[in-house]
Amino acid sequence: MNDPSQQSQANIQQQRRTDLRIPLLIQKVKLDTGKKVFFGYSKNISSSGMYIAATNPLSPGTLVNVEIPLPFAPGRTAICRCEVIWKRRYDKKSPYEPGMGLKFLDFPQELACELNEWIAQSEPH
């Protein structure tokens, strides 16, 4: 793995998650890089970021505007700026699908609180 933009799996696993997250499939997440708009789907979400499955993930450091349908409020969406923190390319030997981890840069605090409450209520007890 000579590509410096792709972190090793070990480095990715070392990054600690501090916020609760829940597996979630949001089918239409709009990502806008300013040059290109595309749609992907989220596999999990927390109040600090989300994982987007993508066959051609963006490089770490890329900034994107993201429009996310809110799972706890049908019909509502959140729009926020995100940074690609890591990416995983397709590897036929890997059990993991390709995609990228996004960090929310300006996710509204009130929505983050609502999302955390929804995640806490949705977690198996």
JSON list of C-alpha atoms in Angstrom, two decimals:
[
{"chain": "A", "resi": 1, "resn": "MET", "atom": "CA", "xyz": [0.00, 0.00, 0.00]},
{"chain": "A", "resi": 2, "resn": "ASN", "atom": "CA", "xyz": [2.14, 2.83, -1.31]},
{"chain": "A", "resi": 3, "resn": "ASP", "atom": "CA", "xyz": [-0.68, 5.36, -1.69]},
{"chain": "A", "resi": 4, "resn": "PRO", "atom": "CA", "xyz": [-0.23, 7.90, 1.15]},
{"chain": "A", "resi": 5, "resn": "SER", "atom": "CA", "xyz": [-3.86, 9.00, 0.82]},
{"chain": "A", "resi": 6, "resn": "GLN", "atom": "CA", "xyz": [-5.07, 5.56, 1.82]},
{"chain": "A", "resi": 7, "resn": "GLN", "atom": "CA", "xyz": [-4.60, 4.76, 5.48]},
{"chain": "A", "resi": 8, "resn": "SER", "atom": "CA", "xyz": [-3.82, 1.21, 6.47]},
{"chain": "A", "resi": 9, "resn": "GLN", "atom": "CA", "xyz": [-6.55, -0.85, 8.06]},
{"chain": "A", "resi": 10, "resn": "ALA", "atom": "CA", "xyz": [-4.53, -0.85, 11.29]},
{"chain": "A", "resi": 11, "resn": "ASN", "atom": "CA", "xyz": [-4.46, 2.96, 11.36]},
{"chain": "A", "resi": 12, "resn": "ILE", "atom": "CA", "xyz": [-8.19, 3.12, 10.74]},
{"chain": "A", "resi": 13, "resn": "GLN", "atom": "CA", "xyz": [-8.86, 0.70, 13.60]},
{"chain": "A", "resi": 14, "resn": "GLN", "atom": "CA", "xyz": [-6.65, 2.77, 15.93]},
{"chain": "A", "resi": 15, "resn": "GLN", "atom": "CA", "xyz": [-8.88, 5.80, 15.52]},
{"chain": "A", "resi": 16, "resn": "ARG", "atom": "CA", "xyz": [-11.18, 5.80, 18.53]},
{"chain": "A", "resi": 17, "resn": "ARG", "atom": "CA", "xyz": [-14.85, 6.54, 18.13]},
{"chain": "A", "resi": 18, "resn": "THR", "atom": "CA", "xyz": [-16.11, 8.79, 20.86]},
{"chain": "A", "resi": 19, "resn": "ASP", "atom": "CA", "xyz": [-19.74, 9.18, 19.78]},
{"chain": "A", "resi": 20, "resn": "LEU", "atom": "CA", "xyz": [-22.43, 6.54, 19.73]},
{"chain": "A", "resi": 21, "resn": "ARG", "atom": "CA", "xyz": [-23.13, 5.30, 16.23]},
{"chain": "A", "resi": 22, "resn": "ILE", "atom": "CA", "xyz": [-25.68, 2.98, 14.74]},
{"chain": "A", "resi": 23, "resn": "PRO", "atom": "CA", "xyz": [-25.78, 0.90, 11.57]},
{"chain": "A", "resi": 24, "resn": "LEU", "atom": "CA", "xyz": [-28.05, 2.70, 9.18]},
{"chain": "A", "resi": 25, "resn": "LEU", "atom": "CA", "xyz": [-28.80, 2.59, 5.51]},
{"chain": "A", "resi": 26, "resn": "ILE", "atom": "CA", "xyz": [-29.72, 5.97, 4.08]},
{"chain": "A", "resi": 27, "resn": "GLN", "atom": "CA", "xyz": [-30.18, 5.41, 0.39]},
{"chain": "A", "resi": 28, "resn": "LYS", "atom": "CA", "xyz": [-29.76, 8.92, -0.92]},
{"chain": "A", "resi": 29, "resn": "VAL", "atom": "CA", "xyz": [-26.97, 11.02, 0.51]},
{"chain": "A", "resi": 30, "resn": "LYS", "atom": "CA", "xyz": [-26.01, 13.91, -1.76]},
{"chain": "A", "resi": 31, "resn": "LEU", "atom": "CA", "xyz": [-22.32, 14.85, -1.82]},
{"chain": "A", "resi": 32, "resn": "ASP", "atom": "CA", "xyz": [-21.13, 18.02, -3.53]},
{"chain": "A", "resi": 33, "resn": "THR", "atom": "CA", "xyz": [-17.40, 18.68, -3.92]},
{"chain": "A", "resi": 34, "resn": "GLY", "atom": "CA", "xyz": [-17.95, 21.97, -5.73]},
{"chain": "A", "resi": 35, "resn": "LYS", "atom": "CA", "xyz": [-16.84, 20.33, -8.96]},
{"chain": "A", "resi": 36, "resn": "LYS", "atom": "CA", "xyz": [-18.89, 17.16, -8.88]},
{"chain": "A", "resi": 37, "resn": "VAL", "atom": "CA", "xyz": [-22.18, 16.06, -7.31]},
{"chain": "A", "resi": 38, "resn": "PHE", "atom": "CA", "xyz": [-22.91, 12.42, -6.64]},
{"chain": "A", "resi": 39, "resn": "PHE", "atom": "CA", "xyz": [-25.20, 10.30, -4.52]},
{"chain": "A", "resi": 40, "resn": "GLY", "atom": "CA", "xyz": [-24.13, 7.51, -2.20]},
{"chain": "A", "resi": 41, "resn": "TYR", "atom": "CA", "xyz": [-25.51, 5.63, 0.72]},
{"chain": "A", "resi": 42, "resn": "SER", "atom": "CA", "xyz": [-24.57, 5.72, 4.36]},
{"chain": "A", "resi": 43, "resn": "LYS", "atom": "CA", "xyz": [-23.89, 2.52, 6.26]},
{"chain": "A", "resi": 44, "resn": "ASN", "atom": "CA", "xyz": [-23.63, 4.08, 9.73]},
{"chain": "A", "resi": 45, "resn": "ILE", "atom": "CA", "xyz": [-23.95, 7.47, 11.32]},
{"chain": "A", "resi": 46, "resn": "SER", "atom": "CA", "xyz": [-23.05, 9.28, 14.53]},
{"chain": "A", "resi": 47, "resn": "SER", "atom": "CA", "xyz": [-23.30, 12.91, 15.59]},
{"chain": "A", "resi": 48, "resn": "SER", "atom": "CA", "xyz": [-19.67, 13.41, 14.52]},
{"chain": "A", "resi": 49, "resn": "GLY", "atom": "CA", "xyz": [-19.67, 11.69, 11.14]},
{"chain": "A", "resi": 50, "resn": "MET", "atom": "CA", "xyz": [-20.77, 8.90, 8.87]},
{"chain": "A", "resi": 51, "resn": "TYR", "atom": "CA", "xyz": [-19.53, 6.12, 6.62]},
{"chain": "A", "resi": 52, "resn": "ILE", "atom": "CA", "xyz": [-20.44, 6.36, 2.93]},
{"chain": "A", "resi": 53, "resn": "ALA", "atom": "CA", "xyz": [-20.15, 3.25, 0.77]},
{"chain": "A", "resi": 54, "resn": "ALA", "atom": "CA", "xyz": [-18.69, 4.25, -2.59]},
{"chain": "A", "resi": 55, "resn": "THR", "atom": "CA", "xyz": [-16.89, 2.43, -5.39]},
{"chain": "A", "resi": 56, "resn": "ASN", "atom": "CA", "xyz": [-14.65, 5.45, -5.97]},
{"chain": "A", "resi": 57, "resn": "PRO", "atom": "CA", "xyz": [-14.17, 7.05, -2.55]},
{"chain": "A", "resi": 58, "resn": "LEU", "atom": "CA", "xyz": [-12.80, 10.57, -2.35]},
{"chain": "A", "resi": 59, "resn": "SER", "atom": "CA", "xyz": [-9.30, 11.21, -1.01]},
{"chain": "A", "resi": 60, "resn": "PRO", "atom": "CA", "xyz": [-8.72, 12.11, 2.64]},
{"chain": "A", "resi": 61, "resn": "GLY", "atom": "CA", "xyz": [-8.74, 15.86, 3.15]},
{"chain": "A", "resi": 62, "resn": "THR", "atom": "CA", "xyz": [-11.40, 16.44, 0.49]},
{"chain": "A", "resi": 63, "resn": "LEU", "atom": "CA", "xyz": [-14.16, 18.81, 1.67]},
{"chain": "A", "resi": 64, "resn": "VAL", "atom": "CA", "xyz": [-17.73, 18.09, 0.63]},
{"chain": "A", "resi": 65, "resn": "ASN", "atom": "CA", "xyz": [-21.17, 19.52, 1.26]},
{"chain": "A", "resi": 66, "resn": "VAL", "atom": "CA", "xyz": [-23.49, 16.71, 2.29]},
{"chain": "A", "resi": 67, "resn": "GLU", "atom": "CA", "xyz": [-27.28, 16.58, 2.30]},
{"chain": "A", "resi": 68, "resn": "ILE", "atom": "CA", "xyz": [-28.52, 13.86, 4.64]},
{"chain": "A", "resi": 69, "resn": "PRO", "atom": "CA", "xyz": [-32.12, 12.68, 5.11]},
{"chain": "A", "resi": 70, "resn": "LEU", "atom": "CA", "xyz": [-32.62, 12.56, 8.88]},
{"chain": "A", "resi": 71, "resn": "PRO", "atom": "CA", "xyz": [-33.56, 9.03, 9.97]},
{"chain": "A", "resi": 72, "resn": "PHE", "atom": "CA", "xyz": [-35.36, 10.26, 13.10]},
{"chain": "A", "resi": 73, "resn": "ALA", "atom": "CA", "xyz": [-37.40, 12.91, 11.26]},
{"chain": "A", "resi": 74, "resn": "PRO", "atom": "CA", "xyz": [-38.88, 11.70, 7.97]},
{"chain": "A", "resi": 75, "resn": "GLY", "atom": "CA", "xyz": [-39.06, 14.49, 5.43]},
{"chain": "A", "resi": 76, "resn": "ARG", "atom": "CA", "xyz": [-36.30, 16.56, 7.09]},
{"chain": "A", "resi": 77, "resn": "THR", "atom": "CA", "xyz": [-32.74, 16.82, 5.86]},
{"chain": "A", "resi": 78, "resn": "ALA", "atom": "CA", "xyz": [-29.53, 18.22, 7.27]},
{"chain": "A", "resi": 79, "resn": "ILE", "atom": "CA", "xyz": [-26.98, 20.01, 5.13]},
{"chain": "A", "resi": 80, "resn": "CYS", "atom": "CA", "xyz": [-23.45, 20.25, 6.46]},
{"chain": "A", "resi": 81, "resn": "ARG", "atom": "CA", "xyz": [-19.82, 20.53, 5.45]},
{"chain": "A", "resi": 82, "resn": "CYS", "atom": "CA", "xyz": [-17.72, 17.38, 5.87]},
{"chain": "A", "resi": 83, "resn": "GLU", "atom": "CA", "xyz": [-14.13, 16.31, 5.51]},
{"chain": "A", "resi": 84, "resn": "VAL", "atom": "CA", "xyz": [-13.11, 12.91, 4.17]},
{"chain": "A", "resi": 85, "resn": "ILE", "atom": "CA", "xyz": [-11.03, 11.43, 6.99]},
{"chain": "A", "resi": 86, "resn": "TRP", "atom": "CA", "xyz": [-10.19, 8.05, 5.48]},
{"chain": "A", "resi": 87, "resn": "LYS", "atom": "CA", "xyz": [-11.00, 5.93, 2.47]},
{"chain": "A", "resi": 88, "resn": "ARG", "atom": "CA", "xyz": [-11.02, 2.24, 1.69]},
{"chain": "A", "resi": 89, "resn": "ARG", "atom": "CA", "xyz": [-10.51, 1.16, -1.90]},
{"chain": "A", "resi": 90, "resn": "TYR", "atom": "CA", "xyz": [-11.98, -1.94, -3.45]},
{"chain": "A", "resi": 91, "resn": "ASP", "atom": "CA", "xyz": [-9.94, -5.04, -2.70]},
{"chain": "A", "resi": 92, "resn": "LYS", "atom": "CA", "xyz": [-11.31, -8.38, -3.82]},
{"chain": "A", "resi": 93, "resn": "LYS", "atom": "CA", "xyz": [-9.45, -10.05, -0.93]},
{"chain": "A", "resi": 94, "resn": "SER", "atom": "CA", "xyz": [-11.04, -7.81, 1.69]},
{"chain": "A", "resi": 95, "resn": "PRO", "atom": "CA", "xyz": [-14.39, -8.58, 3.33]},
{"chain": "A", "resi": 96, "resn": "TYR", "atom": "CA", "xyz": [-15.00, -4.82, 3.60]},
{"chain": "A", "resi": 97, "resn": "GLU", "atom": "CA", "xyz": [-16.71, -2.79, 0.93]},
{"chain": "A", "resi": 98, "resn": "PRO", "atom": "CA", "xyz": [-15.05, 0.33, -0.46]},
{"chain": "A", "resi": 99, "resn": "GLY", "atom": "CA", "xyz": [-16.05, 3.69, 0.94]},
{"chain": "A", "resi": 100, "resn": "MET", "atom": "CA", "xyz": [-15.03, 6.66, 3.03]},
{"chain": "A", "resi": 101, "resn": "GLY", "atom": "CA", "xyz": [-15.37, 8.05, 6.51]},
{"chain": "A", "resi": 102, "resn": "LEU", "atom": "CA", "xyz": [-16.70, 11.60, 6.73]},
{"chain": "A", "resi": 103, "resn": "LYS", "atom": "CA", "xyz": [-16.29, 13.94, 9.68]},
{"chain": "A", "resi": 104, "resn": "PHE", "atom": "CA", "xyz": [-19.04, 16.52, 10.17]},
{"chain": "A", "resi": 105, "resn": "LEU", "atom": "CA", "xyz": [-17.55, 20.00, 10.40]},
{"chain": "A", "resi": 106, "resn": "ASP", "atom": "CA", "xyz": [-20.69, 22.03, 11.07]},
{"chain": "A", "resi": 107, "resn": "PHE", "atom": "CA", "xyz": [-23.52, 19.60, 11.85]},
{"chain": "A", "resi": 108, "resn": "PRO", "atom": "CA", "xyz": [-26.15, 21.65, 13.73]},
{"chain": "A", "resi": 109, "resn": "GLN", "atom": "CA", "xyz": [-25.90, 21.03, 17.49]},
{"chain": "A", "resi": 110, "resn": "GLU", "atom": "CA", "xyz": [-29.66, 20.68, 17.95]},
{"chain": "A", "resi": 111, "resn": "LEU", "atom": "CA", "xyz": [-29.75, 17.96, 15.28]},
{"chain": "A", "resi": 112, "resn": "ALA", "atom": "CA", "xyz": [-26.72, 16.24, 16.84]},
{"chain": "A", "resi": 113, "resn": "CYS", "atom": "CA", "xyz": [-28.61, 16.06, 20.15]},
{"chain": "A", "resi": 114, "resn": "GLU", "atom": "CA", "xyz": [-31.71, 14.65, 18.43]},
{"chain": "A", "resi": 115, "resn": "LEU", "atom": "CA", "xyz": [-29.57, 12.13, 16.55]},
{"chain": "A", "resi": 116, "resn": "ASN", "atom": "CA", "xyz": [-27.83, 11.00, 19.76]},
{"chain": "A", "resi": 117, "resn": "GLU", "atom": "CA", "xyz": [-31.21, 10.51, 21.45]},
{"chain": "A", "resi": 118, "resn": "TRP", "atom": "CA", "xyz": [-32.49, 8.53, 18.48]},
{"chain": "A", "resi": 119, "resn": "ILE", "atom": "CA", "xyz": [-29.35, 6.34, 18.43]},
{"chain": "A", "resi": 120, "resn": "ALA", "atom": "CA", "xyz": [-29.59, 5.69, 22.19]},
{"chain": "A", "resi": 121, "resn": "GLN", "atom": "CA", "xyz": [-33.25, 4.66, 21.83]},
{"chain": "A", "resi": 122, "resn": "SER", "atom": "CA", "xyz": [-32.52, 2.50, 18.78]},
{"chain": "A", "resi": 123, "resn": "GLU", "atom": "CA", "xyz": [-29.63, 0.53, 20.30]},
{"chain": "A", "resi": 124, "resn": "PRO", "atom": "CA", "xyz": [-30.46, -3.00, 21.45]},
{"chain": "A", "resi": 125, "resn": "HIS", "atom": "CA", "xyz": [-30.59, -3.15, 25.25]}
]
